[in-house]
Short mmCIF file of C-alpha atoms in Angstrom, two decimals:
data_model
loop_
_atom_site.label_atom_id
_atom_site.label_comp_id
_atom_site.label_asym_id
_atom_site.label_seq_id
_atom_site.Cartn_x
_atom_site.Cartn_y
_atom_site.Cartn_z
CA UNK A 1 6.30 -17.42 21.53
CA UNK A 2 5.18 -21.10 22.57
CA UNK A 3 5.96 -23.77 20.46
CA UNK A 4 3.12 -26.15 18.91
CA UNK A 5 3.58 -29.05 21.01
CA UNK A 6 2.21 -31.75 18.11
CA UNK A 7 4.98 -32.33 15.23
CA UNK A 8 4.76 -34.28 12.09
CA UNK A 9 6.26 -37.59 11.69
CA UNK A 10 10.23 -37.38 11.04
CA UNK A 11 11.02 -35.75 7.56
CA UNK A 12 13.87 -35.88 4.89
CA UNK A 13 14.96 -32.37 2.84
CA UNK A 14 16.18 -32.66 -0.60
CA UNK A 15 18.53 -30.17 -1.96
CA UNK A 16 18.49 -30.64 -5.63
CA UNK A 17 20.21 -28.46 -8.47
CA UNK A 18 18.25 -28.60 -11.70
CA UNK A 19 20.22 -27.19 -14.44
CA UNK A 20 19.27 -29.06 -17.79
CA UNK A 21 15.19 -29.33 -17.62
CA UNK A 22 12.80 -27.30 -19.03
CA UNK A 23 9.35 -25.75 -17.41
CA UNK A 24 6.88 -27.62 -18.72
CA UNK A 25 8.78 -30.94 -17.68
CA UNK A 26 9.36 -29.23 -14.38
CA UNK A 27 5.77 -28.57 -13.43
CA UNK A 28 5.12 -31.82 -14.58
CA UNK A 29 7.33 -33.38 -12.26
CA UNK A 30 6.84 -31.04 -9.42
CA UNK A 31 2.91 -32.90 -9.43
CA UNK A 32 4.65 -36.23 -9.22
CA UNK A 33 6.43 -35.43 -6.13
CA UNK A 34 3.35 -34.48 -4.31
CA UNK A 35 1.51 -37.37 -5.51
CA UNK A 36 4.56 -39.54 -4.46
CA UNK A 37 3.87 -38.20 -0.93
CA UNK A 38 6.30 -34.96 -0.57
CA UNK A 39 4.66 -32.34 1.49
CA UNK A 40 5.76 -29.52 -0.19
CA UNK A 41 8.06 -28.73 -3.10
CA UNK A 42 9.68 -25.62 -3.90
CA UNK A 43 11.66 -24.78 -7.12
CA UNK A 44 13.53 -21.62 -6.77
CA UNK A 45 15.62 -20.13 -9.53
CA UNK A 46 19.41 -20.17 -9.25
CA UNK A 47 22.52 -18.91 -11.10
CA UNK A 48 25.00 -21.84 -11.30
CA UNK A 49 29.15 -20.86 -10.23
CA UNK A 50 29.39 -20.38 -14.09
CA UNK A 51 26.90 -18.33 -14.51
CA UNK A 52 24.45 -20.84 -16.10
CA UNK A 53 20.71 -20.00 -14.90
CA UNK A 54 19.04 -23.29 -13.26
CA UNK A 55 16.83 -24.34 -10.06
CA UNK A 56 16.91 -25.04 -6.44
CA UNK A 57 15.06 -27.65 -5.64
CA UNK A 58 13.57 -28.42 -2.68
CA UNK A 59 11.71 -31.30 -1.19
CA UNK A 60 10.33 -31.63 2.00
CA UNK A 61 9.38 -35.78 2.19
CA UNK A 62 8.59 -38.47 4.44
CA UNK A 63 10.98 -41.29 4.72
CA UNK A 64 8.81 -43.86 3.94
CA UNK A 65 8.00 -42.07 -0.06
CA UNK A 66 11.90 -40.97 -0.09
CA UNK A 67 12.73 -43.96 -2.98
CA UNK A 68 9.88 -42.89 -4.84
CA UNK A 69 10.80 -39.15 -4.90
CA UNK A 70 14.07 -39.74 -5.70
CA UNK A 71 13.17 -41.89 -8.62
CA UNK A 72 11.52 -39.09 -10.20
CA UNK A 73 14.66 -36.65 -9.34
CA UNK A 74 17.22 -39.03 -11.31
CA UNK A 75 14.76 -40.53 -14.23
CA UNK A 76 12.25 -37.72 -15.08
CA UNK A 77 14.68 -35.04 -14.13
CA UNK A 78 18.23 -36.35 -15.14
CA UNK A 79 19.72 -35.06 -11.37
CA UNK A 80 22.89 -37.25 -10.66
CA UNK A 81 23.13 -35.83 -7.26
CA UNK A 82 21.58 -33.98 -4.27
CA UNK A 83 21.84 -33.24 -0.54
CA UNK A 84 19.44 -35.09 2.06
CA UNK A 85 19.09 -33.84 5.43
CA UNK A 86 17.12 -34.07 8.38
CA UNK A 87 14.24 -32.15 8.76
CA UNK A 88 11.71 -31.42 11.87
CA UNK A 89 8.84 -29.27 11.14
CA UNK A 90 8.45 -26.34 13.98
CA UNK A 91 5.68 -23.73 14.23
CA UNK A 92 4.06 -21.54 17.14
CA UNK A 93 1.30 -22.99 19.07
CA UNK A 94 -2.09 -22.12 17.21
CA UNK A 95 -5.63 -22.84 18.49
CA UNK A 96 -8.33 -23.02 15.61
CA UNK A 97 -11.76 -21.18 16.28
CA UNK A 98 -14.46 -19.63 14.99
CA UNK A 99 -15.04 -15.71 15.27
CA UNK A 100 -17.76 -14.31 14.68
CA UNK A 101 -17.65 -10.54 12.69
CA UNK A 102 -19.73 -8.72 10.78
CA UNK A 103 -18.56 -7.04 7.49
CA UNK A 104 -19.83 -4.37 5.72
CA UNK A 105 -19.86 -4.50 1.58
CA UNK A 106 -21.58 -2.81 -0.92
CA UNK A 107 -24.16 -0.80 1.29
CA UNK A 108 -24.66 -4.32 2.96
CA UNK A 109 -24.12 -5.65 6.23
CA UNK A 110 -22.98 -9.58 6.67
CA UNK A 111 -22.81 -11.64 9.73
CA UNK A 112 -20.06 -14.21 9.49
CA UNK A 113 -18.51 -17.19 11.47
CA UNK A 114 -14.87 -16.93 10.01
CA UNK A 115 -12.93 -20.01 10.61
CA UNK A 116 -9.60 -18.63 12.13
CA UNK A 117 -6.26 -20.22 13.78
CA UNK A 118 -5.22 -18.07 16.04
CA UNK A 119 -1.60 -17.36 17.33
CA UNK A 120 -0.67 -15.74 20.74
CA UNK A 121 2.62 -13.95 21.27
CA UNK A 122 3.30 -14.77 25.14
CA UNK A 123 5.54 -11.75 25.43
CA UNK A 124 3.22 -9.19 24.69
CA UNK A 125 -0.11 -10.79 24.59
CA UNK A 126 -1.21 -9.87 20.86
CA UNK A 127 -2.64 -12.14 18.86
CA UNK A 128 -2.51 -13.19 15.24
CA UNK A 129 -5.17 -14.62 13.35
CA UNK A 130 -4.57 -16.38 10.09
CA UNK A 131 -7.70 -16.43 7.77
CA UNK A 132 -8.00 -19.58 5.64
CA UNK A 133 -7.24 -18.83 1.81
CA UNK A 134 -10.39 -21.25 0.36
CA UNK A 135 -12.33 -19.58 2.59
CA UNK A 136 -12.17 -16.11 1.54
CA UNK A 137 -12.61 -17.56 -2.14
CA UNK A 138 -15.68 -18.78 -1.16
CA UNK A 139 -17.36 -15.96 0.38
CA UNK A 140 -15.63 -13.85 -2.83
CA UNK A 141 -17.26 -16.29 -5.61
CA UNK A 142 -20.61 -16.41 -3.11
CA UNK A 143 -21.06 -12.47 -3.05
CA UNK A 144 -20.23 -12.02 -6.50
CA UNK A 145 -23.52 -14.52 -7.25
CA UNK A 146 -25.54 -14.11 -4.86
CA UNK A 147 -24.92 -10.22 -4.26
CA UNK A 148 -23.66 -8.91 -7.47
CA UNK A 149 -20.29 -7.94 -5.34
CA UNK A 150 -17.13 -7.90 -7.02
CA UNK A 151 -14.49 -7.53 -4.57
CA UNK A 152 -10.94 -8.08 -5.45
CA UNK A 153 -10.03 -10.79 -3.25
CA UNK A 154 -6.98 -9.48 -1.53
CA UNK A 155 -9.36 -6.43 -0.17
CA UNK A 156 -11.92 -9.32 0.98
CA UNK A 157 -9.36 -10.90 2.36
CA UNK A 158 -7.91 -7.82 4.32
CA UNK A 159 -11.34 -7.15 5.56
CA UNK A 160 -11.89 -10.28 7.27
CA UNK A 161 -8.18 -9.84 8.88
CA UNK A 162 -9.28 -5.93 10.08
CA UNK A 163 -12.64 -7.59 11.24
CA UNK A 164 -11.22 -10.57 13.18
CA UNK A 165 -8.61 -8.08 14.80
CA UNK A 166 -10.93 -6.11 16.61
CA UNK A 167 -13.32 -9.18 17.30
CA UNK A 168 -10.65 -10.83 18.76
CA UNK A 169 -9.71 -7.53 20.86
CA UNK A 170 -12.71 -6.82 21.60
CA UNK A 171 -13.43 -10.32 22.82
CA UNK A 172 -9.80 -9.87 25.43
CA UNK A 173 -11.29 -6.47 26.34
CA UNK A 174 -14.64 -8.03 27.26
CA UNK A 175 -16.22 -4.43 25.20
CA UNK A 176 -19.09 -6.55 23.60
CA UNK A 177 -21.45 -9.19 23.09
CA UNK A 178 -20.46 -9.67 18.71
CA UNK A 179 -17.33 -11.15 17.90
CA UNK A 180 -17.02 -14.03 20.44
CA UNK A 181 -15.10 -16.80 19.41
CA UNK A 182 -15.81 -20.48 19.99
CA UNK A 183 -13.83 -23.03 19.45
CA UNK A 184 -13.92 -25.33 16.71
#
């Protein structure tokens, strides 16, 4: 697999163990961070060594909002300690396009332009696409209106994936004119 070559500016990771605060002060906090400028939070539930249930809690922050993150750790959330490493963000290289499918739904056929990033595994030549989340709730909360289609939103989304797949195969076969991709 090839690496993305672009990586985010330097980044901090706070371990933190939460043991004393409760959820709705949690959730409020976990807000705070991200408007303090973490990039992602994640509170995981923990069993302390004597056997006292609490949190893992982990903070993925740029150096330059670190004071203000860890203000909220020790005020808002009473933590008297935590672990700080260093932290590089790695992923595979991913190209974003736009592939064009057509899904059936409800005795209806659809033409779409699905906005895709696309991930190619060097060793075997397969490739991955990875659907955007907002934009299957789009196209769920426009068919619903504007079709009277209720589709549960984890078959939409699986759909679009099956759709995509055999675009994008179809596309490396060079089988047909539909489902070419452009890039966006």
């Amino acid at each position: 697999m090839e690496l993305c070559p672009e990586s985010t500016p330097a980044s901090l990771l706070i371990l933190a163990q939460v043991d004393h605060a409760c959820g709705d002060i949690l959730s409020s906090v976990m807000e705070r961070f991200s408007t303090a400028g973490a990039r992602n939070v994640h509170l995981v539930p923990s069993l302390t060594k004597k056997g006292r249930p609490g949190y893992l809690l982990y903070i993925d922050v740029p150096e330059d909002c670190l004071e203000a993150v860890e203000r909220l750790l020790s005020v808002e959330l009473g933590v008297l300690g935590w672990r700080l490493l260093a932290a590089e963000h790695r992923g595979p290289a991913a190209r974003a396009c736009t592939v064009n499918v057509t899904l059936a739904s409800g005795g209806v056929e659809r033409s779409l332009a699905v906005p895709a990033k696309i991930v190619r595994d060097t060793a075997t030549g397969n490739e991955v696409a990875h659907i955007e989340h907002d934009f299957c709730v789009r196209l769920q909360r426009e068919l619903r209106e504007s079709r009277g289609i209720d589709m549960p939103l984890n078959m939409l989304k699986a759909r679009i994936r099956v759709a995509v797949a055999d675009a994008l195969d179809e596309a490396r076969r060079g089988d047909s004119d539909g489902g070419k991709e452009t890039q966006a």
